[in-house]
Tab-separated table of C-alpha atoms in Angstrom:
chain	number	residue	atom	x	y	z
A	1	MET	CA	288.696	-32.996	55.909
A	2	ALA	CA	290.815	-32.508	52.895
A	3	PRO	CA	291.418	-28.695	53.904
A	4	VAL	CA	292.151	-29.906	57.314
A	5	ARG	CA	294.598	-32.430	56.156
A	6	ALA	CA	296.243	-29.476	53.910
A	7	GLY	CA	296.763	-27.068	56.197
A	8	GLY	CA	298.107	-29.443	59.464
A	9	VAL	CA	300.628	-30.647	56.411
A	10	LEU	CA	301.718	-26.521	56.015
A	11	LEU	CA	301.530	-26.236	59.564
A	12	LEU	CA	303.991	-28.827	60.316
A	13	LEU	CA	306.225	-27.923	57.215
A	14	GLY	CA	306.185	-24.117	58.849
A	15	CYS	CA	307.183	-25.937	62.259
A	16	CYS	CA	310.019	-28.094	60.854
A	17	PHE	CA	311.486	-24.584	58.682
A	18	VAL	CA	311.577	-22.249	61.873
A	19	LEU	CA	313.821	-25.419	64.517
A	20	HIS	CA	316.270	-25.984	61.258
A	21	ILE	CA	319.313	-23.289	62.200
A	22	PRO	CA	322.616	-23.501	60.238
A	23	PRO	CA	325.465	-24.266	62.756
A	24	SER	CA	327.476	-20.837	62.775
A	25	ALA	CA	330.969	-20.800	60.724
A	26	GLY	CA	332.807	-19.733	63.980
A	27	GLN	CA	331.880	-22.324	66.001
A	28	GLY	CA	331.915	-25.025	63.759
A	29	SER	CA	335.423	-26.912	62.447
A	30	ASP	CA	335.746	-24.487	59.401
A	31	CYS	CA	336.632	-21.408	61.433
A	32	THR	CA	340.883	-21.576	60.378
A	33	CYS	CA	342.009	-18.116	62.782
A	34	ASN	CA	344.331	-19.295	65.348
A	35	MET	CA	342.221	-18.811	68.101
A	36	THR	CA	344.778	-18.276	70.774
A	37	ASN	CA	345.628	-14.476	69.129
A	38	SER	CA	342.113	-13.825	67.320
A	39	ARG	CA	338.526	-15.498	67.449
A	40	CYS	CA	335.826	-15.588	64.668
A	41	ASP	CA	332.840	-13.469	63.765
A	42	GLU	CA	329.534	-14.534	62.632
A	43	SER	CA	330.683	-14.422	59.197
A	44	GLY	CA	333.580	-16.903	59.717
A	45	ILE	CA	336.469	-13.833	59.697
A	46	CYS	CA	338.855	-13.318	62.037
A	47	ARG	CA	339.148	-10.342	64.365
A	48	CYS	CA	343.188	-9.887	65.239
A	49	ASP	CA	344.186	-9.546	68.685
A	50	PRO	CA	346.621	-5.918	69.088
A	51	GLY	CA	350.221	-7.209	68.128
A	52	TRP	CA	348.667	-9.132	65.624
A	53	GLY	CA	347.735	-9.319	61.860
A	54	GLY	CA	347.582	-11.114	59.024
A	55	GLU	CA	344.808	-13.259	57.448
A	56	HIS	CA	344.992	-15.715	60.605
A	57	CYS	CA	346.060	-13.128	62.358
A	58	ASP	CA	349.438	-16.001	63.219
A	59	ARG	CA	351.931	-12.810	62.398
A	60	CYS	CA	353.421	-10.356	64.789
A	61	VAL	CA	353.514	-6.236	64.414
A	62	LEU	CA	356.857	-5.122	64.390
A	63	MET	CA	358.312	-2.225	66.762
A	64	PRO	CA	356.953	1.310	64.700
A	65	GLY	CA	360.407	2.511	62.994
A	66	CYS	CA	362.260	-1.466	62.765
A	67	VAL	CA	364.047	-1.351	59.811
A	68	HIS	CA	365.833	-4.595	59.280
A	69	GLY	CA	364.814	-6.356	62.298
A	70	SER	CA	361.967	-9.421	62.831
A	71	CYS	CA	359.850	-10.622	65.592
A	72	GLN	CA	358.115	-12.986	68.038
A	73	GLN	CA	355.925	-11.246	69.736
A	74	PRO	CA	354.059	-8.402	69.314
A	75	TRP	CA	355.904	-5.086	69.322
A	76	GLN	CA	359.634	-6.553	68.848
A	77	CYS	CA	362.605	-5.881	66.784
A	78	THR	CA	365.351	-8.514	66.344
A	79	CYS	CA	368.491	-7.918	64.303
A	80	GLU	CA	369.065	-9.036	61.157
A	81	PRO	CA	373.117	-10.693	61.084
A	82	GLY	CA	375.406	-7.255	60.222
A	83	TRP	CA	372.844	-4.803	61.840
A	84	GLY	CA	372.436	-3.172	65.342
A	85	GLY	CA	370.704	-0.396	67.212
A	86	ARG	CA	367.528	-0.266	69.150
A	87	PHE	CA	365.729	0.124	65.621
A	88	CYS	CA	368.149	-2.311	63.589
A	89	ASP	CA	369.129	0.715	61.708
A	90	LYS	CA	373.230	0.804	62.651
A	91	ASP	CA	375.466	-1.469	60.562
A	92	LEU	CA	377.946	-2.907	61.903
A	93	SER	CA	380.492	-2.993	59.196
A	94	VAL	CA	380.620	0.423	58.985
A	95	CYS	CA	384.142	0.610	60.358
A	96	SER	CA	385.130	-2.178	57.818
A	97	SER	CA	383.284	-1.005	54.304
A	98	GLN	CA	382.994	2.299	54.528
A	99	GLN	CA	385.993	3.259	57.023
A	100	PRO	CA	384.621	6.432	58.472
A	101	CYS	CA	387.690	7.785	60.435
A	102	GLN	CA	389.769	10.244	59.026
A	103	ASN	CA	393.477	11.296	59.642
A	104	GLY	CA	394.286	7.886	60.626
A	105	ALA	CA	392.074	7.293	63.396
A	106	THR	CA	390.885	3.777	64.780
A	107	CYS	CA	387.120	3.211	63.720
A	108	THR	CA	385.305	0.959	66.669
A	109	MET	CA	381.922	-0.102	67.116
A	110	LYS	CA	379.758	0.038	70.083
A	111	ASP	CA	377.309	-2.063	72.290
A	112	ASN	CA	374.297	-0.062	70.532
A	113	GLY	CA	375.443	-0.284	67.186
A	114	ASP	CA	377.285	3.340	66.745
A	115	PHE	CA	380.765	4.209	66.009
A	116	THR	CA	383.523	6.300	67.357
A	117	CYS	CA	386.651	7.036	65.811
A	118	LEU	CA	390.035	7.325	68.323
A	119	CYS	CA	392.205	10.539	67.019
A	120	PRO	CA	395.735	10.696	67.068
A	121	GLN	CA	397.323	13.823	68.870
A	122	GLY	CA	397.096	16.871	66.354
A	123	PHE	CA	392.808	16.031	65.351
A	124	HIS	CA	389.390	16.172	66.526
A	125	GLY	CA	386.223	15.730	65.310
A	126	ARG	CA	383.854	13.099	65.377
A	127	LEU	CA	385.378	11.364	62.239
A	128	CYS	CA	388.865	13.041	62.941
A	129	GLN	CA	388.875	15.533	60.376
A	130	ARG	CA	389.382	18.926	62.615
A	131	ARG	CA	392.998	19.565	63.260
A	132	SER	CA	393.924	21.544	66.714
A	133	GLY	CA	394.305	25.298	65.082
A	134	PRO	CA	394.399	28.340	66.792
A	135	CYS	CA	391.347	27.473	67.880
A	136	HIS	CA	391.126	25.112	69.577
A	137	GLN	CA	394.459	25.355	71.106
A	138	SER	CA	393.639	28.231	72.900
A	139	ARG	CA	390.544	30.024	74.216
A	140	SER	CA	388.302	31.677	71.325
A	141	PRO	CA	389.183	35.576	71.094
A	142	CYS	CA	386.033	36.011	69.001
A	143	LYS	CA	384.050	38.826	71.019
A	144	ASN	CA	379.971	39.280	71.209
A	145	GLY	CA	379.003	35.648	69.919
A	146	GLY	CA	381.710	35.611	67.375
A	147	LEU	CA	382.883	32.191	65.841
A	148	CYS	CA	386.456	31.232	65.741
A	149	GLU	CA	387.051	29.993	62.092
A	150	ASP	CA	390.502	28.515	61.256
A	151	ALA	CA	390.054	26.338	58.292
A	152	ASP	CA	389.555	23.432	60.262
A	153	GLY	CA	392.677	23.392	62.199
A	154	PHE	CA	394.747	24.196	59.086
A	155	ALA	CA	394.777	27.979	58.896
A	156	ALA	CA	397.915	29.573	59.924
A	157	GLU	CA	395.859	32.660	62.073
A	158	LEU	CA	392.331	32.448	62.852
A	159	SER	CA	389.900	34.889	62.487
A	160	CYS	CA	386.188	36.015	63.626
A	161	ARG	CA	382.643	35.512	61.700
A	162	CYS	CA	380.673	38.295	63.375
A	163	LEU	CA	377.078	38.059	64.557
A	164	ALA	CA	375.298	41.294	62.456
A	165	GLY	CA	375.623	44.190	64.027
A	166	PHE	CA	379.204	43.792	65.583
A	167	THR	CA	382.115	44.336	63.411
A	168	GLY	CA	386.429	44.213	64.007
A	169	PRO	CA	389.146	41.427	64.073
A	170	ARG	CA	387.587	40.062	67.180
A	171	CYS	CA	383.912	41.456	66.678
A	172	GLU	CA	384.075	44.063	69.467
A	173	THR	CA	382.813	47.303	67.672
A	174	ASP	CA	379.258	47.626	67.911
A	175	ILE	CA	378.021	49.143	64.015
A	176	ASP	CA	376.213	52.397	64.321
A	177	ASP	CA	373.035	51.830	63.170
A	178	CYS	CA	372.530	55.667	63.263
A	179	ARG	CA	375.966	56.594	60.818
A	180	MET	CA	373.214	56.796	57.693
A	181	LYS	CA	370.367	59.103	59.937
A	182	PRO	CA	367.568	56.841	58.775
A	183	CYS	CA	365.382	59.405	61.268
A	184	ALA	CA	363.874	62.265	59.172
A	185	ASN	CA	362.380	65.183	60.301
A	186	ASP	CA	364.939	66.075	63.257
A	187	ALA	CA	364.641	62.670	65.351
A	188	VAL	CA	366.574	61.603	67.326
A	189	CYS	CA	368.090	58.479	66.607
A	190	LEU	CA	368.754	55.474	69.393
A	191	ASP	CA	371.796	53.525	68.398
A	192	GLY	CA	371.099	49.445	69.782
A	193	ILE	CA	373.056	46.618	69.109
A	194	ASN	CA	371.794	45.675	65.212
A	195	ARG	CA	368.967	47.956	65.226
A	196	PHE	CA	368.021	51.348	66.376
A	197	SER	CA	364.814	53.609	67.216
A	198	CYS	CA	363.574	57.043	66.091
A	199	VAL	CA	362.456	59.374	69.282
A	200	CYS	CA	360.360	61.604	66.934
A	201	PRO	CA	359.501	65.436	67.738
A	202	GLY	CA	356.145	66.100	67.873
A	203	GLY	CA	353.635	65.694	64.885
A	204	PHE	CA	355.098	63.236	63.790
A	205	THR	CA	354.963	59.064	64.096
A	206	GLY	CA	356.401	56.021	62.377
A	207	ARG	CA	359.572	54.048	62.643
A	208	PHE	CA	361.073	56.612	60.839
A	209	CYS	CA	359.024	59.684	61.479
A	210	THR	CA	358.040	60.293	58.581
A	211	VAL	CA	353.971	60.020	58.900
A	212	ASN	CA	352.724	63.765	59.470
A	213	LEU	CA	350.194	63.959	62.280
A	214	ASP	CA	347.065	65.823	61.820
A	215	ASP	CA	347.406	68.894	64.038
A	216	CYS	CA	343.776	69.746	63.227
A	217	ALA	CA	342.236	66.900	64.005
A	218	SER	CA	341.289	68.431	67.201
A	219	ARG	CA	340.534	71.570	65.889
A	220	PRO	CA	342.133	74.020	67.587
A	221	CYS	CA	341.211	76.804	65.633
A	222	LEU	CA	338.101	78.734	67.503
A	223	ASN	CA	335.652	81.864	66.501
A	224	GLY	CA	334.917	80.027	62.804
A	225	GLY	CA	339.043	80.334	62.027
A	226	ARG	CA	340.010	77.906	59.435
A	227	CYS	CA	343.001	75.658	60.433
A	228	LEU	CA	346.076	74.919	58.294
A	229	ASP	CA	348.228	71.349	58.799
A	230	LEU	CA	351.718	71.796	59.219
A	231	ALA	CA	354.807	70.035	58.932
A	232	GLY	CA	354.541	69.218	62.830
A	233	GLY	CA	352.542	72.391	63.262
A	234	PHE	CA	349.371	74.202	62.536
A	235	ARG	CA	348.562	77.213	61.270
A	236	CYS	CA	344.754	79.568	62.075
A	237	ILE	CA	343.181	81.503	59.542
A	238	CYS	CA	341.462	84.124	61.567
A	239	GLN	CA	338.113	85.382	60.701
A	240	LEU	CA	337.950	89.404	60.637
A	241	GLY	CA	338.188	90.554	64.136
A	242	PHE	CA	339.688	88.061	65.960
A	243	MET	CA	343.978	87.095	66.034
A	244	GLY	CA	346.405	84.551	68.171
A	245	ASN	CA	347.679	81.205	67.772
A	246	THR	CA	343.802	79.473	67.592
A	247	CYS	CA	341.946	82.844	66.849
A	248	ASP	CA	340.281	83.152	70.744
A	249	THR	CA	341.437	86.542	70.729
A	250	SER	CA	339.401	89.473	69.719
A	251	LEU	CA	340.350	92.787	68.745
A	252	SER	CA	337.572	94.698	70.148
A	253	SER	CA	338.933	94.345	73.504
A	254	ASN	CA	342.882	95.199	72.837
A	255	TRP	CA	342.202	98.409	72.273
A	256	THR	CA	342.135	99.760	75.646
A	257	THR	CA	345.488	100.186	76.237
A	258	ARG	CA	346.434	103.425	77.227
A	259	GLY	CA	349.731	105.027	75.639
A	260	GLU	CA	352.206	107.662	77.200
A	261	LYS	CA	350.790	110.706	78.338
A	262	GLY	CA	347.431	109.872	76.920
A	263	LYS	CA	348.329	110.898	73.561
A	264	GLY	CA	346.446	107.689	72.163
A	265	LYS	CA	346.009	104.019	72.453
A	266	ARG	CA	347.815	101.359	72.150
A	267	SER	CA	347.624	97.366	72.225
A	268	SER	CA	349.584	94.397	71.973
A	269	ASN	CA	349.346	91.042	71.057
A	270	MET	CA	351.336	88.244	70.326
A	271	THR	CA	350.811	85.386	68.024
A	272	HIS	CA	352.261	82.824	66.576
A	273	HIS	CA	352.551	82.787	62.784
A	274	GLY	CA	354.030	78.833	61.615
A	275	ASN	CA	356.973	78.292	64.253
A	276	ARG	CA	357.813	81.943	63.929
A	277	LEU	CA	356.653	84.268	66.989
A	278	MET	CA	355.223	88.023	65.994
A	279	LYS	CA	354.228	90.814	68.119
A	280	VAL	CA	351.304	92.930	66.424
A	281	THR	CA	350.820	96.669	67.480
A	282	VAL	CA	347.979	99.176	67.251
A	283	SER	CA	348.395	102.511	67.902
A	284	ASP	CA	345.989	105.207	68.136
A	285	ARG	CA	346.959	108.778	67.560
A	286	GLY	CA	344.606	111.143	69.165
A	287	GLY	CA	344.014	114.901	67.861
A	288	ALA	CA	345.463	116.728	70.567
A	289	GLY	CA	347.649	120.221	70.053
A	290	LEU	CA	351.349	120.669	68.987
A	291	SER	CA	353.623	120.951	71.892
A	292	ASP	CA	356.034	123.596	72.378
A	293	VAL	CA	359.731	121.808	70.745
A	294	GLN	CA	357.624	121.040	68.029
A	295	LEU	CA	356.271	124.461	67.285
A	296	ILE	CA	359.645	125.478	67.476
A	297	VAL	CA	360.777	123.578	65.124
A	298	VAL	CA	357.885	123.941	62.680
A	299	VAL	CA	357.895	128.000	62.672
A	300	VAL	CA	362.456	127.876	62.172
A	301	LEU	CA	361.578	125.233	58.952
A	302	GLY	CA	359.110	128.322	58.069
A	303	ALA	CA	361.709	130.503	58.316
A	304	VAL	CA	364.268	128.816	56.830
A	305	THR	CA	362.168	127.997	53.303
A	306	LEU	CA	361.105	131.887	52.917
A	307	ALA	CA	364.614	132.813	53.216
A	308	VAL	CA	365.583	130.341	50.227
A	309	VAL	CA	362.506	131.133	48.152
A	310	ALA	CA	363.659	134.766	48.534
A	311	LEU	CA	367.391	133.977	47.712
A	312	THR	CA	366.287	132.175	44.654
A	313	THR	CA	364.215	135.233	43.321
A	314	GLY	CA	367.191	137.091	43.415
A	315	LEU	CA	369.563	135.114	41.760
A	316	VAL	CA	366.871	134.881	38.938
A	317	LEU	CA	366.028	138.415	38.456
A	318	TRP	CA	369.703	139.470	38.656
A	319	GLY	CA	370.884	137.145	35.892
A	320	HIS	CA	368.209	138.589	33.687
A	321	CYS	CA	368.859	142.277	34.366
A	322	ARG	CA	372.630	141.094	33.448
A	323	ASN	CA	371.949	139.579	30.150
A	324	CYS	CA	369.783	142.294	28.827
A	325	SER	CA	372.689	144.981	29.663
A	326	SER	CA	375.808	143.152	28.492
A	327	THR	CA	376.378	142.947	24.573
A	328	PRO	CA	377.312	138.933	23.487
A	329	SER	CA	380.359	138.694	22.396
A	330	TRP	CA	381.706	136.062	19.540
A	331	SER	CA	384.862	134.637	18.604
A	332	ARG	CA	386.012	136.450	15.015
A	333	THR	CA	387.011	133.835	13.140
A	334	ARG	CA	385.339	134.811	10.053
A	335	SER	CA	384.676	138.654	9.087
A	336	GLN	CA	381.532	138.097	8.070
A	337	GLY	CA	380.275	136.017	11.045
A	338	ALA	CA	381.483	138.807	13.660
A	339	GLU	CA	379.482	142.129	11.654
A	340	ARG	CA	376.277	139.654	12.525
A	341	SER	CA	377.291	139.532	15.946
A	342	ARG	CA	377.487	143.260	16.304
A	343	ARG	CA	374.230	143.961	14.362
A	344	ARG	CA	372.283	141.738	16.932
A	345	GLY	CA	373.845	143.171	19.996
A	346	ARG	CA	372.781	146.401	18.654
A	347	SER	CA	369.016	145.427	17.554
A	348	GLU	CA	368.773	143.965	21.367
A	349	ALA	CA	370.357	146.638	22.948
A	350	GLN	CA	367.988	148.688	21.282
A	351	GLN	CA	365.030	146.228	21.845
A	352	CYS	CA	366.231	146.833	25.464
A	353	GLN	CA	366.444	151.045	25.732
A	354	ILE	CA	362.437	150.727	24.536
A	355	SER	CA	361.451	148.364	27.326
A	356	VAL	CA	362.768	150.268	29.931
A	357	LEU	CA	361.863	153.429	28.484
A	358	ASN	CA	358.171	152.728	27.922
A	359	SER	CA	358.069	150.698	31.689
A	360	GLU	CA	359.031	154.427	33.135
A	361	PRO	CA	355.566	156.182	31.995
A	362	GLN	CA	353.767	153.955	33.484
A	363	LYS	CA	355.853	153.816	36.921
A	364	LYS	CA	355.388	157.928	36.952
A	365	SER	CA	351.376	157.291	35.947
A	366	ASN	CA	350.512	155.185	39.167
A	367	MET	CA	352.770	157.083	41.446
A	368	GLU	CA	350.833	159.972	40.295
A	369	ALA	CA	347.129	158.580	40.791
A	370	VAL	CA	348.365	157.109	44.174
C-alpha cells in the first residue's frame, strides 16, 4: 500500500506543476510601454510603431534632414525660434546679424526662410556684388561659346575667355590643330574643333599614321619568293627563273617575242622595285651574216688601217737612214769637245759604209741564185 500512496502523491504534484502557468509580463500590469504607440512582447520589451522611438516608444521621430526643429507627431519639423525653412536650417536673423548684401543693397527675408537683396542702380547679382559693366550693359560679343569678363563690371573694357580650340579677341578664330603637322608618313591632316584627324596612306594606320602595316601578312609573293615588308609596300625576292612584282612571271615564257626582221628574240617584262617602275628587256641576237652596209664599213676600216701601218713604217725607215748618212754637229765651246765629236762622226760614218758594203754582195748573190 505504501508504494501506491507514494505514486499517487508524485502524480498529484506533477499535475499541479503543469497547470501552474506564470502570468505574461505583457499581459500584466508591469508593462510600461505606451500602448498607443507600441506593444509588449512575451519578454516585456516594447515594440514601437513606425515613427516612434525611445525605451517606452513615447518619442516621435523627426523628419529626415530636420536641423533646428522638433515634432509632436512622427515626421514633423517644427522650427525653433530664429530658424525657418522646411528643414529649419535657415537663419532668420541673417540680414541683421551678417548683413550679406553689398554696395548698399537692402536685405529682406522670404517666407521660406531665404533672404534677397534689393540692389541699387548700377549693381546686380545675388548679393549685389556685380557692377553693371560692359558685359551687363550690352549683349556679350564673345563668339563660339566664349565667356565675357569685365572684373564683375569694374573693368573699363570687356574681354573674352575662349573655349578650347578658339582664339582671337572675340574667340572668332578656330585654331588650326594641323599647324604642328601631327600626322606622319605624308598622311593628310583634317582640322576640327579642338581636334584633328589623320587620313593615313596605304600601309599605315593609327591616330598619327605611325603604325606600319605588315604588307607581307597576306603572303603576296608567289613561286617561293621571299617577301620584304617596306614602309608603305613590300618587295619580293624571287627564286631563280621568276620575276615580277609578286614573282608570278616565269622567265622562260618571256623569251618568245621575235625582234625586228627576225634578227633575234626580245622579251620585255615590267616589274616594281619598291615604289619605282623598272622595265627589263632581254635580247638574243642570232648568228645571221653581215648586211651590205656593214660589209662596206668593215672593208673601208681595213683599208684605212693598212694605209696607216704603211705610212708609219715608211716614216720609221726614213728617219733611220737619215741618222746614218748625216754627221752630228755639236757646239764648239771647247776645242777638246769638238775634236771628240769629229772623231765620233768619222767612226760612225765608217761603220755605216761598211754595213752598206757588206749588204750589197748578199743582194748580188741572192740575185745570182735566182
